Amino acid sequence: MESILNPNVFNLSLDPETAHPNLILSEDMTSVRYSILGQRLPYNPKRFDPRLFVLGSQGFTSGRHYWEVVVGDKIVWFLGVVKESINRKGNFIMNPENGYWGVCRSGNAYTASESSEKLLSLSVKPQRIGTYLDYEGGQMSFYNADGMSHIYTFSDAFNGILYPCFCPGSNTEPLNMFHLKL
């Protein structure tokens, strides 16, 4: 994977209008963390509730895109892409049928959000997750960015706008994002 990347690094920014009230975004909109004290925010149909999610500010309708997220030793997180039209309110199943393509960690379990949750077997706990979207190629792949070992690939026919999606879990350590332009 590294051999095909000739990156021009710039930051992937987050959309504050989509952030759950308990998520605190950094001033430069490149990091998100959980706060037990929820913010008083006006109702917004774009905002997630009750899920602790936030979307990237830039959506994709074509091209190849790669970004990395520092997950460190966090024990709960979700990373992926979602359709613009996804349900953001109430409880919902995160799978491709509902417009979610992602991987998550919960404790010692890593899973892919397939139609039925797919347990992933990782020999090393990743500190940085690389996410590669090939829109026209219909692939969404995840890598352990330290060494670029493959974690999981979704294959699908994408349509509409896809947004990067992040959940830092309910501890205060932040997720930090970096976008590498292809």
PDB file of C-alpha atoms in Angstrom:
ATOM      1  CA  MET A   1       0.000   0.000   0.000  1.00  0.00           C
ATOM      2  CA  GLU A   2       2.782   2.443   0.909  1.00  0.00           C
ATOM      3  CA  SER A   3       4.302   2.076  -2.547  1.00  0.00           C
ATOM      4  CA  ILE A   4       1.193   3.490  -4.267  1.00  0.00           C
ATOM      5  CA  LEU A   5       0.909   6.480  -1.973  1.00  0.00           C
ATOM      6  CA  ASN A   6       2.611   9.728  -2.854  1.00  0.00           C
ATOM      7  CA  PRO A   7       1.004  11.726  -0.100  1.00  0.00           C
ATOM      8  CA  ASN A   8       0.440  15.423   0.158  1.00  0.00           C
ATOM      9  CA  VAL A   9      -0.511  15.603   3.831  1.00  0.00           C
ATOM     10  CA  PHE A  10      -3.312  17.861   4.993  1.00  0.00           C
ATOM     11  CA  ASN A  11      -5.711  17.534   7.857  1.00  0.00           C
ATOM     12  CA  LEU A  12      -9.051  15.848   7.615  1.00  0.00           C
ATOM     13  CA  SER A  13     -11.455  18.157   9.405  1.00  0.00           C
ATOM     14  CA  LEU A  14     -14.575  17.313  11.373  1.00  0.00           C
ATOM     15  CA  ASP A  15     -18.081  18.733  10.976  1.00  0.00           C
ATOM     16  CA  PRO A  16     -19.252  20.188  14.323  1.00  0.00           C
ATOM     17  CA  GLU A  17     -22.890  20.176  13.172  1.00  0.00           C
ATOM     18  CA  THR A  18     -22.842  16.362  13.181  1.00  0.00           C
ATOM     19  CA  ALA A  19     -21.061  15.850  16.529  1.00  0.00           C
ATOM     20  CA  HIS A  20     -22.951  14.298  19.414  1.00  0.00           C
ATOM     21  CA  PRO A  21     -23.219  16.823  22.296  1.00  0.00           C
ATOM     22  CA  ASN A  22     -20.782  14.806  24.444  1.00  0.00           C
ATOM     23  CA  LEU A  23     -18.047  15.011  21.799  1.00  0.00           C
ATOM     24  CA  ILE A  24     -15.523  17.825  22.030  1.00  0.00           C
ATOM     25  CA  LEU A  25     -13.736  18.797  18.821  1.00  0.00           C
ATOM     26  CA  SER A  26     -10.320  20.419  18.841  1.00  0.00           C
ATOM     27  CA  GLU A  27     -10.070  24.039  17.734  1.00  0.00           C
ATOM     28  CA  ASP A  28      -8.555  22.982  14.404  1.00  0.00           C
ATOM     29  CA  MET A  29     -11.299  20.331  13.918  1.00  0.00           C
ATOM     30  CA  THR A  30      -8.803  17.447  13.519  1.00  0.00           C
ATOM     31  CA  SER A  31      -9.331  15.684  16.835  1.00  0.00           C
ATOM     32  CA  VAL A  32     -12.340  14.473  18.810  1.00  0.00           C
ATOM     33  CA  ARG A  33     -12.696  13.312  22.402  1.00  0.00           C
ATOM     34  CA  TYR A  34     -15.516  12.357  24.745  1.00  0.00           C
ATOM     35  CA  SER A  35     -16.629  14.575  27.641  1.00  0.00           C
ATOM     36  CA  ILE A  36     -18.952  13.351  30.361  1.00  0.00           C
ATOM     37  CA  LEU A  37     -20.413  16.859  30.443  1.00  0.00           C
ATOM     38  CA  GLY A  38     -22.609  17.227  27.384  1.00  0.00           C
ATOM     39  CA  GLN A  39     -22.774  20.579  25.644  1.00  0.00           C
ATOM     40  CA  ARG A  40     -26.101  22.409  25.270  1.00  0.00           C
ATOM     41  CA  LEU A  41     -26.473  22.514  21.520  1.00  0.00           C
ATOM     42  CA  PRO A  42     -29.481  23.435  19.389  1.00  0.00           C
ATOM     43  CA  TYR A  43     -31.378  20.647  17.658  1.00  0.00           C
ATOM     44  CA  ASN A  44     -29.841  19.814  14.311  1.00  0.00           C
ATOM     45  CA  PRO A  45     -31.082  16.969  12.062  1.00  0.00           C
ATOM     46  CA  LYS A  46     -27.440  16.365  11.059  1.00  0.00           C
ATOM     47  CA  ARG A  47     -26.385  15.727  14.682  1.00  0.00           C
ATOM     48  CA  PHE A  48     -25.987  12.160  15.990  1.00  0.00           C
ATOM     49  CA  ASP A  49     -27.994  11.198  19.041  1.00  0.00           C
ATOM     50  CA  PRO A  50     -27.622   8.925  20.998  1.00  0.00           C
ATOM     51  CA  ARG A  51     -24.555   7.492  19.190  1.00  0.00           C
ATOM     52  CA  LEU A  52     -21.226   9.203  19.977  1.00  0.00           C
ATOM     53  CA  PHE A  53     -20.401   9.910  16.315  1.00  0.00           C
ATOM     54  CA  VAL A  54     -19.057  12.802  14.273  1.00  0.00           C
ATOM     55  CA  LEU A  55     -18.560  13.024  10.507  1.00  0.00           C
ATOM     56  CA  GLY A  56     -15.772  14.503   8.465  1.00  0.00           C
ATOM     57  CA  SER A  57     -16.617  17.857   6.905  1.00  0.00           C
ATOM     58  CA  GLN A  58     -15.731  16.683   3.394  1.00  0.00           C
ATOM     59  CA  GLY A  59     -17.753  14.033   1.601  1.00  0.00           C
ATOM     60  CA  PHE A  60     -16.598  11.974  -1.361  1.00  0.00           C
ATOM     61  CA  THR A  61     -18.469  11.105  -4.574  1.00  0.00           C
ATOM     62  CA  SER A  62     -15.475   9.857  -6.541  1.00  0.00           C
ATOM     63  CA  GLY A  63     -11.768   9.187  -6.351  1.00  0.00           C
ATOM     64  CA  ARG A  64      -9.381   7.436  -4.022  1.00  0.00           C
ATOM     65  CA  HIS A  65      -8.867   8.751  -0.524  1.00  0.00           C
ATOM     66  CA  TYR A  66      -6.670   7.680   2.363  1.00  0.00           C
ATOM     67  CA  TRP A  67      -6.648   8.929   5.936  1.00  0.00           C
ATOM     68  CA  GLU A  68      -5.218   7.746   9.217  1.00  0.00           C
ATOM     69  CA  VAL A  69      -6.605   7.908  12.713  1.00  0.00           C
ATOM     70  CA  VAL A  70      -4.506   7.565  15.839  1.00  0.00           C
ATOM     71  CA  VAL A  71      -6.469   5.237  18.119  1.00  0.00           C
ATOM     72  CA  GLY A  72      -3.607   4.585  20.549  1.00  0.00           C
ATOM     73  CA  ASP A  73      -4.620   2.329  23.404  1.00  0.00           C
ATOM     74  CA  LYS A  74      -8.308   3.303  23.305  1.00  0.00           C
ATOM     75  CA  ILE A  75     -10.469   0.269  24.024  1.00  0.00           C
ATOM     76  CA  VAL A  76     -13.618   1.516  22.257  1.00  0.00           C
ATOM     77  CA  TRP A  77     -13.816   3.233  18.841  1.00  0.00           C
ATOM     78  CA  PHE A  78     -15.516   3.074  15.432  1.00  0.00           C
ATOM     79  CA  LEU A  79     -14.008   4.260  12.136  1.00  0.00           C
ATOM     80  CA  GLY A  80     -15.395   4.132   8.627  1.00  0.00           C
ATOM     81  CA  VAL A  81     -17.546   5.879   6.076  1.00  0.00           C
ATOM     82  CA  VAL A  82     -21.271   6.471   5.952  1.00  0.00           C
ATOM     83  CA  LYS A  83     -23.795   7.589   3.358  1.00  0.00           C
ATOM     84  CA  GLU A  84     -25.046  11.133   3.706  1.00  0.00           C
ATOM     85  CA  SER A  85     -28.600   9.791   4.022  1.00  0.00           C
ATOM     86  CA  ILE A  86     -27.982   7.549   7.061  1.00  0.00           C
ATOM     87  CA  ASN A  87     -30.158   7.534  10.160  1.00  0.00           C
ATOM     88  CA  ARG A  88     -28.523   9.709  12.848  1.00  0.00           C
ATOM     89  CA  LYS A  89     -31.208   9.598  15.535  1.00  0.00           C
ATOM     90  CA  GLY A  90     -32.132   6.737  17.826  1.00  0.00           C
ATOM     91  CA  ASN A  91     -30.716   3.232  17.713  1.00  0.00           C
ATOM     92  CA  PHE A  92     -29.841   1.624  14.404  1.00  0.00           C
ATOM     93  CA  ILE A  93     -27.796  -1.227  13.037  1.00  0.00           C
ATOM     94  CA  MET A  94     -24.467  -0.182  11.560  1.00  0.00           C
ATOM     95  CA  ASN A  95     -24.006  -2.222   8.396  1.00  0.00           C
ATOM     96  CA  PRO A  96     -23.659  -1.607   4.649  1.00  0.00           C
ATOM     97  CA  GLU A  97     -27.392  -2.086   4.089  1.00  0.00           C
ATOM     98  CA  ASN A  98     -27.966   0.944   6.336  1.00  0.00           C
ATOM     99  CA  GLY A  99     -25.109   2.972   4.810  1.00  0.00           C
ATOM    100  CA  TYR A 100     -22.287   2.167   7.292  1.00  0.00           C
ATOM    101  CA  TRP A 101     -18.948   0.598   6.332  1.00  0.00           C
ATOM    102  CA  GLY A 102     -16.562   0.446   9.254  1.00  0.00           C
ATOM    103  CA  VAL A 103     -14.477  -1.362  11.802  1.00  0.00           C
ATOM    104  CA  CYS A 104     -14.590  -1.012  15.543  1.00  0.00           C
ATOM    105  CA  ARG A 105     -12.910  -2.062  18.727  1.00  0.00           C
ATOM    106  CA  SER A 106     -14.800  -2.872  21.899  1.00  0.00           C
ATOM    107  CA  GLY A 107     -12.532  -4.185  24.644  1.00  0.00           C
ATOM    108  CA  ASN A 108     -10.376  -6.909  23.103  1.00  0.00           C
ATOM    109  CA  ALA A 109     -12.757  -7.564  20.192  1.00  0.00           C
ATOM    110  CA  TYR A 110     -12.316  -6.029  16.747  1.00  0.00           C
ATOM    111  CA  THR A 111     -15.261  -6.285  14.351  1.00  0.00           C
ATOM    112  CA  ALA A 112     -16.331  -5.231  10.868  1.00  0.00           C
ATOM    113  CA  SER A 113     -19.850  -3.823  10.461  1.00  0.00           C
ATOM    114  CA  GLU A 114     -21.081  -6.362   7.935  1.00  0.00           C
ATOM    115  CA  SER A 115     -24.690  -7.574   7.689  1.00  0.00           C
ATOM    116  CA  SER A 116     -23.887  -9.848  10.589  1.00  0.00           C
ATOM    117  CA  GLU A 117     -21.047  -8.516  12.709  1.00  0.00           C
ATOM    118  CA  LYS A 118     -17.780 -10.067  11.581  1.00  0.00           C
ATOM    119  CA  LEU A 119     -15.165 -10.765  14.259  1.00  0.00           C
ATOM    120  CA  LEU A 120     -11.665  -9.817  13.097  1.00  0.00           C
ATOM    121  CA  SER A 121      -8.521 -11.630  14.174  1.00  0.00           C
ATOM    122  CA  LEU A 122      -5.662  -9.176  14.684  1.00  0.00           C
ATOM    123  CA  SER A 123      -2.262 -10.348  15.881  1.00  0.00           C
ATOM    124  CA  VAL A 124      -1.196  -6.807  16.871  1.00  0.00           C
ATOM    125  CA  LYS A 125      -3.318  -4.072  18.436  1.00  0.00           C
ATOM    126  CA  PRO A 126      -3.052  -1.185  15.971  1.00  0.00           C
ATOM    127  CA  GLN A 127      -2.117   2.279  17.232  1.00  0.00           C
ATOM    128  CA  ARG A 128      -2.982   3.991  13.925  1.00  0.00           C
ATOM    129  CA  ILE A 129      -5.679   2.844  11.525  1.00  0.00           C
ATOM    130  CA  GLY A 130      -5.301   3.613   7.827  1.00  0.00           C
ATOM    131  CA  THR A 131      -8.535   3.916   5.867  1.00  0.00           C
ATOM    132  CA  TYR A 132      -8.516   3.659   2.064  1.00  0.00           C
ATOM    133  CA  LEU A 133     -11.618   4.451   0.020  1.00  0.00           C
ATOM    134  CA  ASP A 134     -11.635   3.638  -3.696  1.00  0.00           C
ATOM    135  CA  TYR A 135     -15.045   5.013  -4.630  1.00  0.00           C
ATOM    136  CA  GLU A 136     -15.230   3.866  -8.277  1.00  0.00           C
ATOM    137  CA  GLY A 137     -13.476   0.581  -7.439  1.00  0.00           C
ATOM    138  CA  GLY A 138     -16.090  -0.134  -4.750  1.00  0.00           C
ATOM    139  CA  GLN A 139     -13.601  -0.845  -1.986  1.00  0.00           C
ATOM    140  CA  MET A 140     -13.268   0.415   1.564  1.00  0.00           C
ATOM    141  CA  SER A 141     -10.156  -0.998   3.227  1.00  0.00           C
ATOM    142  CA  PHE A 142      -8.624  -0.707   6.675  1.00  0.00           C
ATOM    143  CA  TYR A 143      -4.967  -1.179   7.578  1.00  0.00           C
ATOM    144  CA  ASN A 144      -2.764  -1.179  10.636  1.00  0.00           C
ATOM    145  CA  ALA A 145      -0.859   1.939   9.541  1.00  0.00           C
ATOM    146  CA  ASP A 146       2.254   0.819  11.425  1.00  0.00           C
ATOM    147  CA  GLY A 147       3.518  -1.577   8.752  1.00  0.00           C
ATOM    148  CA  MET A 148       0.393  -1.398   6.548  1.00  0.00           C
ATOM    149  CA  SER A 149      -0.906  -4.867   7.424  1.00  0.00           C
ATOM    150  CA  HIS A 150      -4.406  -5.446   6.096  1.00  0.00           C
ATOM    151  CA  ILE A 151      -7.302  -5.487   8.594  1.00  0.00           C
ATOM    152  CA  TYR A 152     -10.446  -5.715   6.451  1.00  0.00           C
ATOM    153  CA  THR A 153     -11.936  -4.747   3.076  1.00  0.00           C
ATOM    154  CA  PHE A 154     -15.566  -4.073   2.185  1.00  0.00           C
ATOM    155  CA  SER A 155     -16.608  -4.439  -1.464  1.00  0.00           C
ATOM    156  CA  ASP A 156     -19.708  -2.589  -2.567  1.00  0.00           C
ATOM    157  CA  ALA A 157     -21.128  -0.392  -5.329  1.00  0.00           C
ATOM    158  CA  PHE A 158     -21.019   3.060  -3.756  1.00  0.00           C
ATOM    159  CA  ASN A 159     -23.430   5.820  -4.726  1.00  0.00           C
ATOM    160  CA  GLY A 160     -24.187   9.217  -3.275  1.00  0.00           C
ATOM    161  CA  ILE A 161     -21.954  11.131  -0.905  1.00  0.00           C
ATOM    162  CA  LEU A 162     -19.813   9.156   1.566  1.00  0.00           C
ATOM    163  CA  TYR A 163     -18.464  10.866   4.687  1.00  0.00           C
ATOM    164  CA  PRO A 164     -15.690   9.703   7.009  1.00  0.00           C
ATOM    165  CA  CYS A 165     -17.241   8.722  10.353  1.00  0.00           C
ATOM    166  CA  PHE A 166     -15.599   8.571  13.776  1.00  0.00           C
ATOM    167  CA  CYS A 167     -16.550   7.465  17.273  1.00  0.00           C
ATOM    168  CA  PRO A 168     -13.950   7.984  20.035  1.00  0.00           C
ATOM    169  CA  GLY A 169     -15.824   5.867  22.560  1.00  0.00           C
ATOM    170  CA  SER A 170     -16.628   7.059  26.048  1.00  0.00           C
ATOM    171  CA  ASN A 171     -13.160   7.713  27.424  1.00  0.00           C
ATOM    172  CA  THR A 172     -11.371  11.039  27.273  1.00  0.00           C
ATOM    173  CA  GLU A 173      -8.414  10.076  25.072  1.00  0.00           C
ATOM    174  CA  PRO A 174      -8.832  11.778  21.670  1.00  0.00           C
ATOM    175  CA  LEU A 175      -8.886  10.378  18.146  1.00  0.00           C
ATOM    176  CA  ASN A 176      -6.576  12.383  15.871  1.00  0.00           C
ATOM    177  CA  MET A 177      -7.074  12.378  12.072  1.00  0.00           C
ATOM    178  CA  PHE A 178      -4.744  12.879   9.115  1.00  0.00           C
ATOM    179  CA  HIS A 179      -5.783  12.827   5.462  1.00  0.00           C
ATOM    180  CA  LEU A 180      -3.323  11.921   2.736  1.00  0.00           C
ATOM    181  CA  LYS A 181      -4.408  13.251  -0.641  1.00  0.00           C
ATOM    182  CA  LEU A 182      -3.966  10.785  -3.523  1.00  0.00           C
TER     183      LEU A 182
END
